mmCIF file of C-alpha atoms and ligand atoms in Angstrom:
data_model
loop_
_atom_site.group_PDB
_atom_site.id
_atom_site.type_symbol
_atom_site.label_atom_id
_atom_site.label_comp_id
_atom_site.label_asym_id
_atom_site.label_seq_id
_atom_site.Cartn_x
_atom_site.Cartn_y
_atom_site.Cartn_z
ATOM 1 C CA MET Y 272 23.891 -40.977 -84.312
ATOM 2 C CA ILE Y 273 20.862 -38.740 -84.044
ATOM 3 C CA GLU Y 274 18.864 -41.657 -82.779
ATOM 4 C CA GLN Y 275 21.519 -42.439 -80.210
ATOM 5 C CA LEU Y 276 21.501 -38.825 -79.031
ATOM 6 C CA ASN Y 277 17.734 -38.791 -78.642
ATOM 7 C CA GLN Y 278 17.873 -42.069 -76.776
ATOM 8 C CA LEU Y 279 20.537 -40.677 -74.452
ATOM 9 C CA GLU Y 280 18.373 -37.646 -73.756
ATOM 10 C CA GLN Y 281 15.365 -39.787 -72.894
ATOM 11 C CA ASP Y 282 17.320 -42.175 -70.687
ATOM 12 C CA GLY Y 283 19.189 -39.352 -69.004
ATOM 13 C CA LEU Y 284 16.071 -37.347 -68.122
ATOM 14 C CA LYS Y 285 14.333 -40.439 -66.838
ATOM 15 C CA ALA Y 286 17.297 -41.374 -64.646
ATOM 16 C CA LEU Y 287 17.523 -37.818 -63.360
ATOM 17 C CA ALA Y 288 13.834 -37.780 -62.437
ATOM 18 C CA ALA Y 289 14.382 -40.994 -60.472
ATOM 19 C CA THR Y 290 17.111 -39.514 -58.260
ATOM 20 C CA ASP Y 291 16.096 -39.161 -54.631
ATOM 21 C CA SER Y 292 18.949 -37.293 -52.983
ATOM 22 C CA ALA Y 293 21.594 -34.635 -53.636
ATOM 23 C CA GLU Y 294 24.165 -37.453 -53.738
ATOM 24 C CA ALA Y 295 22.206 -39.311 -56.414
ATOM 25 C CA VAL Y 296 22.002 -36.135 -58.509
ATOM 26 C CA GLU Y 297 25.763 -35.760 -58.286
ATOM 27 C CA ALA Y 298 26.244 -39.414 -59.269
ATOM 28 C CA TRP Y 299 23.959 -38.788 -62.238
ATOM 29 C CA ARG Y 300 26.088 -35.797 -63.288
ATOM 30 C CA ILE Y 301 29.220 -37.959 -63.249
ATOM 31 C CA GLU Y 302 27.434 -40.704 -65.192
ATOM 32 C CA TYR Y 303 26.119 -38.391 -67.931
ATOM 33 C CA LEU Y 304 27.937 -35.087 -68.096
ATOM 34 C CA SER Y 305 31.437 -35.487 -66.612
ATOM 35 C CA ARG Y 306 34.440 -35.842 -68.893
ATOM 36 C CA GLN Y 307 34.174 -39.651 -68.838
ATOM 37 C CA GLY Y 308 30.368 -39.535 -68.937
ATOM 38 C CA GLN Y 309 27.973 -40.862 -71.579
ATOM 39 C CA MET Y 310 27.406 -37.555 -73.334
ATOM 40 C CA PRO Y 311 31.066 -36.777 -74.046
ATOM 41 C CA LYS Y 312 31.594 -40.429 -74.972
ATOM 42 C CA LEU Y 313 28.843 -40.304 -77.551
ATOM 43 C CA MET Y 314 30.289 -37.052 -78.900
ATOM 44 C CA GLU Y 315 33.498 -38.885 -79.763
ATOM 45 C CA GLY Y 316 31.446 -40.504 -82.515
ATOM 46 C CA MET Y 317 31.221 -37.100 -84.241
ATOM 47 C CA LYS Y 318 34.517 -37.684 -85.984
ATOM 48 C CA ASP Y 319 32.967 -40.577 -87.931
ATOM 49 C CA VAL Y 320 30.001 -38.531 -89.121
ATOM 50 C CA SER Y 321 30.184 -37.451 -92.746
ATOM 51 C CA LYS Y 322 30.843 -33.820 -93.553
ATOM 52 C CA GLU Y 323 27.318 -33.287 -94.960
ATOM 53 C CA ASP Y 324 25.623 -34.724 -91.896
ATOM 54 C CA ARG Y 325 27.758 -32.904 -89.359
ATOM 55 C CA PRO Y 326 25.728 -29.692 -89.055
ATOM 56 C CA VAL Y 327 22.478 -31.554 -88.320
ATOM 57 C CA VAL Y 328 24.054 -34.021 -85.919
ATOM 58 C CA GLY Y 329 25.995 -31.194 -84.236
ATOM 59 C CA LYS Y 330 22.808 -29.259 -83.728
ATOM 60 C CA THR Y 331 21.045 -32.224 -82.126
ATOM 61 C CA ALA Y 332 24.068 -32.961 -79.944
ATOM 62 C CA ASN Y 333 24.060 -29.371 -78.739
ATOM 63 C CA ARG Y 334 20.365 -29.427 -77.980
ATOM 64 C CA VAL Y 335 20.635 -32.675 -75.998
ATOM 65 C CA LYS Y 336 23.631 -31.460 -74.072
ATOM 66 C CA ILE Y 337 21.867 -28.239 -73.089
ATOM 67 C CA ALA Y 338 18.683 -30.106 -72.167
ATOM 68 C CA LEU Y 339 20.577 -32.466 -69.870
ATOM 69 C CA GLN Y 340 22.636 -29.671 -68.334
ATOM 70 C CA GLN Y 341 19.553 -27.532 -67.618
ATOM 71 C CA ALA Y 342 17.565 -30.421 -66.193
ATOM 72 C CA PHE Y 343 20.519 -31.208 -63.967
ATOM 73 C CA GLU Y 344 20.746 -27.617 -62.672
ATOM 74 C CA VAL Y 345 17.032 -27.505 -61.863
ATOM 75 C CA ARG Y 346 17.171 -30.838 -60.030
ATOM 76 C CA GLN Y 347 20.287 -29.796 -58.136
ATOM 77 C CA ALA Y 348 18.625 -26.537 -57.030
ATOM 78 C CA GLU Y 349 15.600 -28.483 -55.806
ATOM 79 C CA TYR Y 350 17.763 -30.476 -53.438
ATOM 80 C CA ALA Y 351 19.728 -27.403 -52.338
ATOM 81 C CA LEU Y 352 16.433 -25.692 -51.434
ATOM 82 C CA ALA Y 353 15.024 -28.712 -49.671
ATOM 83 C CA GLY Y 354 18.146 -28.943 -47.488
ATOM 84 C CA PRO Y 355 19.496 -32.140 -46.074
ATOM 85 C CA GLY Y 356 16.054 -33.463 -45.179
ATOM 86 C CA LEU Y 357 15.058 -34.855 -41.802
ATOM 87 C CA PRO Y 358 18.044 -35.876 -39.701
ATOM 88 C CA GLU Y 359 17.913 -39.337 -38.182
ATOM 89 C CA ASP Y 360 17.694 -37.838 -34.710
ATOM 90 C CA THR Y 361 14.704 -35.492 -34.741
ATOM 91 C CA SER Y 362 15.568 -34.167 -31.283
ATOM 92 C CA LEU Y 363 18.610 -32.330 -32.755
ATOM 93 C CA PRO Y 364 18.249 -28.525 -32.642
ATOM 94 C CA GLY Y 365 16.866 -26.945 -35.813
ATOM 95 C CA MET Y 366 18.697 -24.614 -38.161
ATOM 96 C CA PRO Y 367 18.715 -21.070 -36.706
ATOM 97 C CA VAL Y 368 16.783 -18.493 -38.759
ATOM 98 C CA ALA Y 369 17.957 -14.886 -38.510
ATOM 99 C CA ALA Y 370 14.976 -12.647 -37.692
ATOM 100 C CA GLY Y 371 14.980 -8.872 -37.974
ATOM 101 C CA SER Y 372 13.717 -6.586 -35.227
ATOM 102 C CA VAL Y 373 12.182 -3.146 -34.812
ATOM 103 C CA HIS Y 374 14.812 -0.376 -34.620
ATOM 104 C CA VAL Y 375 15.470 0.758 -31.060
ATOM 105 C CA VAL Y 376 14.397 4.345 -31.834
ATOM 106 C CA GLN Y 377 11.113 3.088 -33.296
ATOM 107 C CA GLN Y 378 10.608 0.803 -30.280
ATOM 108 C CA THR Y 379 11.031 3.787 -27.979
ATOM 109 C CA LEU Y 380 8.696 5.891 -30.096
ATOM 110 C CA ASP Y 381 6.055 3.127 -30.098
ATOM 111 C CA ASP Y 382 6.223 2.847 -26.304
ATOM 112 C CA MET Y 383 5.913 6.611 -25.893
ATOM 113 C CA ILE Y 384 2.951 6.767 -28.242
ATOM 114 C CA SER Y 385 1.112 4.004 -26.422
ATOM 115 C CA ILE Y 386 1.434 5.867 -23.098
ATOM 116 C CA PHE Y 387 0.015 9.040 -24.654
ATOM 117 C CA ARG Y 388 -2.794 7.088 -26.297
ATOM 118 C CA LYS Y 389 -3.727 5.693 -22.899
ATOM 119 C CA MET Y 390 -3.980 9.312 -21.748
ATOM 120 C CA GLY Y 391 -6.435 10.094 -24.530
ATOM 121 C CA PHE Y 392 -4.173 11.842 -27.035
ATOM 122 C CA ALA Y 393 -5.037 11.416 -30.714
ATOM 123 C CA LEU Y 394 -2.304 10.920 -33.298
ATOM 124 C CA ALA Y 395 -1.629 13.771 -35.761
ATOM 125 C CA GLU Y 396 0.803 13.937 -38.656
ATOM 126 C CA GLY Y 397 2.571 16.421 -40.856
ATOM 127 C CA PRO Y 398 5.117 16.303 -43.691
ATOM 128 C CA GLU Y 399 8.879 16.537 -43.208
ATOM 129 C CA ILE Y 400 9.039 19.104 -45.998
ATOM 130 C CA GLU Y 401 7.294 22.164 -44.597
ATOM 131 C CA THR Y 402 6.638 25.761 -45.516
ATOM 132 C CA GLU Y 403 8.537 28.548 -43.846
ATOM 133 C CA TRP Y 404 5.225 29.957 -42.627
ATOM 134 C CA LYS Y 405 4.108 26.813 -40.770
ATOM 135 C CA ASN Y 406 7.538 26.033 -39.374
ATOM 136 C CA PHE Y 407 8.267 29.602 -38.232
ATOM 137 C CA ASP Y 408 5.883 32.539 -38.890
ATOM 138 C CA ALA Y 409 2.675 30.904 -37.709
ATOM 139 C CA LEU Y 410 4.593 29.851 -34.614
ATOM 140 C CA ASN Y 411 5.351 33.488 -33.828
ATOM 141 C CA THR Y 412 9.006 33.118 -34.830
ATOM 142 C CA PRO Y 413 10.142 36.403 -36.382
ATOM 143 C CA GLU Y 414 12.166 36.815 -39.571
ATOM 144 C CA ASP Y 415 15.376 37.602 -37.674
ATOM 145 C CA HIS Y 416 15.182 34.686 -35.218
ATOM 146 C CA PRO Y 417 18.513 32.787 -35.207
ATOM 147 C CA ALA Y 418 16.803 29.394 -35.775
ATOM 148 C CA ARG Y 419 15.713 30.633 -39.218
ATOM 149 C CA ASN Y 420 19.297 31.178 -40.284
ATOM 150 C CA GLU Y 421 20.606 29.298 -43.339
ATOM 151 C CA GLN Y 422 23.241 27.895 -41.008
ATOM 152 C CA ASP Y 423 20.622 26.165 -38.881
ATOM 153 C CA THR Y 424 17.879 25.125 -41.282
ATOM 154 C CA PHE Y 425 17.869 23.165 -44.544
ATOM 155 C CA TYR Y 426 16.027 25.315 -47.091
ATOM 156 C CA LEU Y 427 14.938 23.776 -50.392
ATOM 157 C CA ASN Y 428 14.909 25.412 -53.795
ATOM 158 C CA LEU Y 429 11.230 24.671 -54.338
ATOM 159 C CA ASN Y 430 8.220 26.932 -54.794
ATOM 160 C CA GLU Y 431 10.182 30.147 -54.562
ATOM 161 C CA GLU Y 432 7.107 32.366 -54.906
ATOM 162 C CA ALA Y 433 4.725 30.288 -52.763
ATOM 163 C CA LYS Y 434 2.388 32.108 -50.386
ATOM 164 C CA GLU Y 435 3.872 30.455 -47.349
ATOM 165 C CA GLY Y 436 7.472 31.340 -48.128
ATOM 166 C CA ARG Y 437 10.316 28.974 -48.923
ATOM 167 C CA MET Y 438 10.132 25.208 -48.419
ATOM 168 C CA LEU Y 439 12.376 23.674 -45.798
ATOM 169 C CA LEU Y 440 12.999 20.477 -43.849
ATOM 170 C CA ARG Y 441 11.024 21.012 -40.666
ATOM 171 C CA THR Y 442 13.242 21.851 -37.706
ATOM 172 C CA HIS Y 443 10.738 20.572 -35.147
ATOM 173 C CA THR Y 444 7.334 18.858 -35.031
ATOM 174 C CA SER Y 445 5.647 22.105 -33.904
ATOM 175 C CA PRO Y 446 4.292 22.944 -37.411
ATOM 176 C CA VAL Y 447 1.923 20.002 -36.879
ATOM 177 C CA GLN Y 448 0.343 22.166 -34.140
ATOM 178 C CA ILE Y 449 -0.473 24.717 -36.838
ATOM 179 C CA ARG Y 450 -1.727 22.134 -39.331
ATOM 180 C CA THR Y 451 -3.995 20.457 -36.806
ATOM 181 C CA MET Y 452 -5.423 23.675 -35.371
ATOM 182 C CA LEU Y 453 -6.138 25.011 -38.872
ATOM 183 C CA LYS Y 454 -8.023 21.828 -39.692
ATOM 184 C CA GLN Y 455 -9.764 20.961 -36.421
ATOM 185 C CA LYS Y 456 -9.846 24.247 -34.487
ATOM 186 C CA ALA Y 457 -10.470 23.773 -30.745
ATOM 187 C CA PRO Y 458 -10.779 21.811 -28.523
ATOM 188 C CA LEU Y 459 -8.091 19.225 -29.313
ATOM 189 C CA LYS Y 460 -5.621 16.892 -27.676
ATOM 190 C CA ILE Y 461 -2.971 15.473 -29.975
ATOM 191 C CA ILE Y 462 0.528 14.117 -30.205
ATOM 192 C CA ALA Y 463 2.564 14.366 -33.398
ATOM 193 C CA PRO Y 464 5.607 12.111 -33.642
ATOM 194 C CA GLY Y 465 8.098 12.462 -36.452
ATOM 195 C CA ARG Y 466 11.482 13.250 -37.897
ATOM 196 C CA CYS Y 467 13.042 16.721 -37.817
ATOM 197 C CA TYR Y 468 16.153 18.205 -39.382
ATOM 198 C CA ARG Y 469 18.724 20.729 -38.247
ATOM 199 C CA ARG Y 470 22.007 21.808 -39.696
ATOM 200 C CA ASP Y 471 23.897 20.737 -36.588
ATOM 201 C CA GLU Y 472 27.506 19.669 -36.382
ATOM 202 C CA VAL Y 473 27.198 15.895 -35.828
ATOM 203 C CA ASP Y 474 28.510 14.728 -32.444
ATOM 204 C CA ALA Y 475 27.568 12.317 -29.632
ATOM 205 C CA THR Y 476 24.368 14.212 -28.805
ATOM 206 C CA HIS Y 477 23.521 16.000 -32.078
ATOM 207 C CA GLY Y 478 22.603 14.713 -35.516
ATOM 208 C CA MET Y 479 21.379 16.291 -38.743
ATOM 209 C CA PHE Y 480 18.067 14.640 -38.045
ATOM 210 C CA PHE Y 481 16.280 13.301 -34.972
ATOM 211 C CA HIS Y 482 12.799 12.387 -33.805
ATOM 212 C CA GLN Y 483 10.408 14.334 -31.620
ATOM 213 C CA ILE Y 484 6.984 13.848 -30.161
ATOM 214 C CA GLU Y 485 4.981 17.037 -30.161
ATOM 215 C CA GLY Y 486 2.071 17.369 -27.761
ATOM 216 C CA LEU Y 487 -0.747 19.923 -27.915
ATOM 217 C CA VAL Y 488 -3.833 20.315 -25.761
ATOM 218 C CA VAL Y 489 -6.279 23.168 -26.404
ATOM 219 C CA ASP Y 490 -9.505 23.667 -24.499
ATOM 220 C CA LYS Y 491 -11.297 26.094 -22.210
ATOM 221 C CA GLY Y 492 -9.532 26.511 -18.883
ATOM 222 C CA ILE Y 493 -6.298 24.636 -19.680
ATOM 223 C CA HIS Y 494 -3.512 25.780 -17.347
ATOM 224 C CA LEU Y 495 0.075 25.052 -16.379
ATOM 225 C CA GLY Y 496 -0.972 22.417 -13.844
ATOM 226 C CA HIS Y 497 -2.358 20.304 -16.694
ATOM 227 C CA LEU Y 498 0.990 20.482 -18.472
ATOM 228 C CA LYS Y 499 2.981 19.526 -15.390
ATOM 229 C CA GLY Y 500 0.605 16.687 -14.516
ATOM 230 C CA THR Y 501 0.683 15.347 -18.083
ATOM 231 C CA LEU Y 502 4.478 15.285 -18.288
ATOM 232 C CA GLU Y 503 4.819 13.831 -14.804
ATOM 233 C CA TYR Y 504 2.323 11.081 -15.539
ATOM 234 C CA PHE Y 505 4.072 10.325 -18.829
ATOM 235 C CA PHE Y 506 7.565 10.055 -17.337
ATOM 236 C CA ARG Y 507 6.398 7.969 -14.393
ATOM 237 C CA GLU Y 508 4.894 5.513 -16.859
ATOM 238 C CA PHE Y 509 7.936 5.605 -19.109
ATOM 239 C CA VAL Y 510 10.715 5.438 -16.501
ATOM 240 C CA GLY Y 511 9.254 4.593 -13.112
ATOM 241 C CA PRO Y 512 6.853 5.807 -10.397
ATOM 242 C CA GLU Y 513 9.602 7.588 -8.437
ATOM 243 C CA ILE Y 514 10.177 10.180 -11.176
ATOM 244 C CA VAL Y 515 9.586 13.870 -10.457
ATOM 245 C CA VAL Y 516 9.442 16.609 -13.087
ATOM 246 C CA ARG Y 517 10.620 20.187 -12.579
ATOM 247 C CA PHE Y 518 10.274 23.252 -14.803
ATOM 248 C CA ARG Y 519 13.041 25.725 -15.543
ATOM 249 C CA PRO Y 520 12.091 29.041 -17.173
ATOM 250 C CA HIS Y 521 13.098 29.165 -20.827
ATOM 251 C CA PHE Y 522 12.079 30.901 -24.046
ATOM 252 C CA PHE Y 523 10.256 29.631 -27.116
ATOM 253 C CA PRO Y 524 8.570 32.092 -29.481
ATOM 254 C CA PHE Y 525 5.378 30.002 -29.621
ATOM 255 C CA THR Y 526 4.801 29.460 -25.898
ATOM 256 C CA GLU Y 527 4.384 31.948 -23.064
ATOM 257 C CA PRO Y 528 5.457 31.193 -20.411
ATOM 258 C CA SER Y 529 8.027 28.665 -21.695
ATOM 259 C CA PHE Y 530 9.980 26.041 -19.813
ATOM 260 C CA GLU Y 531 12.513 23.352 -20.110
ATOM 261 C CA ALA Y 532 11.293 20.321 -18.215
ATOM 262 C CA ASP Y 533 13.775 18.132 -16.322
ATOM 263 C CA MET Y 534 13.173 14.798 -14.709
ATOM 264 C CA GLY Y 535 14.919 13.418 -11.657
ATOM 265 C CA ARG Y 536 14.349 11.000 -8.846
ATOM 266 C CA GLU Y 537 14.866 11.311 -5.153
ATOM 267 C CA GLY Y 538 18.366 10.197 -4.119
ATOM 268 C CA LEU Y 539 19.157 8.657 -7.513
ATOM 269 C CA LYS Y 540 21.112 9.901 -10.451
ATOM 270 C CA ILE Y 541 20.138 9.557 -14.100
ATOM 271 C CA ARG Y 542 23.160 9.340 -16.386
ATOM 272 C CA GLY Y 543 25.266 10.616 -13.484
ATOM 273 C CA LYS Y 544 23.125 13.701 -12.986
ATOM 274 C CA ASP Y 545 20.442 14.735 -10.516
ATOM 275 C CA TRP Y 546 18.261 16.145 -13.288
ATOM 276 C CA VAL Y 547 18.121 15.511 -17.031
ATOM 277 C CA GLU Y 548 16.452 17.741 -19.549
ATOM 278 C CA ILE Y 549 13.553 15.949 -21.193
ATOM 279 C CA ALA Y 550 11.296 18.417 -22.981
ATOM 280 C CA GLY Y 551 10.674 21.935 -24.188
ATOM 281 C CA CYS Y 552 7.207 23.105 -23.244
ATOM 282 C CA GLY Y 553 4.911 25.947 -22.274
ATOM 283 C CA MET Y 554 1.478 27.527 -22.620
ATOM 284 C CA VAL Y 555 0.455 28.255 -26.229
ATOM 285 C CA ASP Y 556 1.243 31.897 -27.044
ATOM 286 C CA PRO Y 557 -1.910 33.900 -27.938
ATOM 287 C CA ALA Y 558 -0.152 35.020 -31.134
ATOM 288 C CA VAL Y 559 -0.126 31.387 -32.289
ATOM 289 C CA PHE Y 560 -3.874 31.097 -31.683
ATOM 290 C CA GLU Y 561 -4.382 34.235 -33.730
ATOM 291 C CA SER Y 562 -2.439 32.857 -36.685
ATOM 292 C CA VAL Y 563 -4.832 29.864 -36.839
ATOM 293 C CA GLU Y 564 -7.940 31.909 -36.015
ATOM 294 C CA ILE Y 565 -8.691 30.460 -32.620
ATOM 295 C CA ASP Y 566 -9.902 33.021 -30.072
ATOM 296 C CA PRO Y 567 -7.261 33.304 -27.301
ATOM 297 C CA GLU Y 568 -9.873 34.875 -25.024
ATOM 298 C CA GLU Y 569 -11.900 31.711 -25.203
ATOM 299 C CA TYR Y 570 -9.241 28.994 -25.376
ATOM 300 C CA THR Y 571 -5.926 28.283 -23.715
ATOM 301 C CA GLY Y 572 -3.550 25.396 -24.285
ATOM 302 C CA PHE Y 573 -0.214 23.808 -23.573
ATOM 303 C CA ALA Y 574 2.376 22.263 -25.867
ATOM 304 C CA PHE Y 575 5.530 20.228 -25.460
ATOM 305 C CA GLY Y 576 8.233 18.605 -27.559
ATOM 306 C CA ILE Y 577 10.140 15.519 -26.382
ATOM 307 C CA GLY Y 578 13.265 14.175 -28.115
ATOM 308 C CA VAL Y 579 12.899 10.464 -28.886
ATOM 309 C CA GLU Y 580 16.600 9.564 -29.329
ATOM 310 C CA ARG Y 581 17.286 11.186 -25.965
ATOM 311 C CA MET Y 582 14.636 8.996 -24.338
ATOM 312 C CA ALA Y 583 16.138 5.874 -25.932
ATOM 313 C CA MET Y 584 19.601 6.949 -24.714
ATOM 314 C CA ILE Y 585 18.346 7.388 -21.158
ATOM 315 C CA ARG Y 586 16.370 4.165 -21.159
ATOM 316 C CA HIS Y 587 19.182 1.977 -22.522
ATOM 317 C CA GLU Y 588 22.158 3.995 -21.242
ATOM 318 C CA ILE Y 589 23.443 4.584 -24.762
ATOM 319 C CA PRO Y 590 26.322 7.090 -24.727
ATOM 320 C CA ASP Y 591 26.425 8.192 -28.379
ATOM 321 C CA LEU Y 592 23.543 9.157 -30.672
ATOM 322 C CA ARG Y 593 25.516 8.174 -33.768
ATOM 323 C CA LEU Y 594 25.188 4.501 -32.786
ATOM 324 C CA PHE Y 595 21.509 4.645 -33.746
ATOM 325 C CA TYR Y 596 22.257 5.400 -37.371
ATOM 326 C CA ASP Y 597 25.512 3.556 -38.091
ATOM 327 C CA ASN Y 598 23.387 0.488 -38.912
ATOM 328 C CA ASP Y 599 25.806 -1.819 -37.138
ATOM 329 C CA ILE Y 600 23.883 -5.039 -36.621
ATOM 330 C CA ARG Y 601 25.950 -5.870 -33.505
ATOM 331 C CA PHE Y 602 24.562 -2.749 -31.849
ATOM 332 C CA LEU Y 603 21.010 -2.960 -33.172
ATOM 333 C CA SER Y 604 20.515 -6.655 -32.401
ATOM 334 C CA GLN Y 605 20.895 -5.945 -28.684
ATOM 335 C CA PHE Y 606 17.433 -4.384 -28.709
ATOM 336 C CA ARG Y 607 14.981 -7.091 -29.660
HETATM 337 N N1 LIG U 960 9.667 22.894 -30.789
HETATM 338 C C1 LIG U 960 10.543 23.012 -29.632
HETATM 339 C C2 LIG U 960 11.932 22.506 -30.016
HETATM 340 O O1 LIG U 960 12.065 21.797 -30.949
HETATM 341 C C3 LIG U 960 10.029 22.238 -28.457
HETATM 342 C C4 LIG U 960 8.715 22.772 -27.947
HETATM 343 C C5 LIG U 960 7.543 22.230 -28.382
HETATM 344 C C6 LIG U 960 8.685 23.808 -27.051
HETATM 345 C C7 LIG U 960 6.317 22.711 -27.915
HETATM 346 C C8 LIG U 960 7.509 24.311 -26.565
HETATM 347 C C9 LIG U 960 6.326 23.753 -26.996
HETATM 348 O O2 LIG U 960 12.915 22.773 -29.399
#
């Protein structure tokens, strides 16, 4: 009986190795392992084996059965992986392969960055977890400013007694201004893209997080005309040559004067409006220069912050910011 089992194993494995299609593998399974197959048939002989011999024969039978079963599974998987092989008609279309794509917000960000790089801006970076000092104090934002409120900013229970105050999730990319000026001093010309966090009620135009591109240029003799020209050039590249940019007076603690920049185009509406807000901006406040030990008598500069989701919404006429982060493939796959 043991000899018969070993013979069956040898024959079975050899026959399995000789199969050349998924169909042949299935035929092999029926021949060897199915209820009427050779293995179960041989096992019927167990009842004639003497009591003393049964444990040894049983053990061999088990081993052979497992060996055949495992060999079968491996062979079957090989054919499943290989697929149906070449069809007779090689002009038939191939099997479609689903490819991923870059997220529409990242696509927009990449396009924006490449325009600024063409204009000579270097790329700067900062962490999403910031100190209270870099996010607020160094940017001339006083203790009682409403943006510092617990209702507006995510504070973290880290480093309670740190020199630079509490840790928080940065509310804008402007702390990268501070980081870069501390490190490089002046002159400099940088953009700093990245994610920011605010404790906003989530709706069609607000999220708990969003992306900005910060811009900062510091040199001798920088003036408002440079800022306007930079933004105008950027938006003409990004949207089209007919774009005009206008400034509305505004307030930011870290710029003076401060503006909100709008873009529009002669005779045409953008999202149903004559003008859409596109950036916060202004001339760097001398108090900011002082906090990073740059002499405001010697240097001037401008800064701006542009919302990336907003740019993607304008470009693709997307009505609701939440669509970006629902991760619905039907939405995302439209932007390849
Ligand atoms: N940090 C500002 C905001 O998030 C935008 C800004 C950047 C304004 C740089 C002026 C200068 O709203």
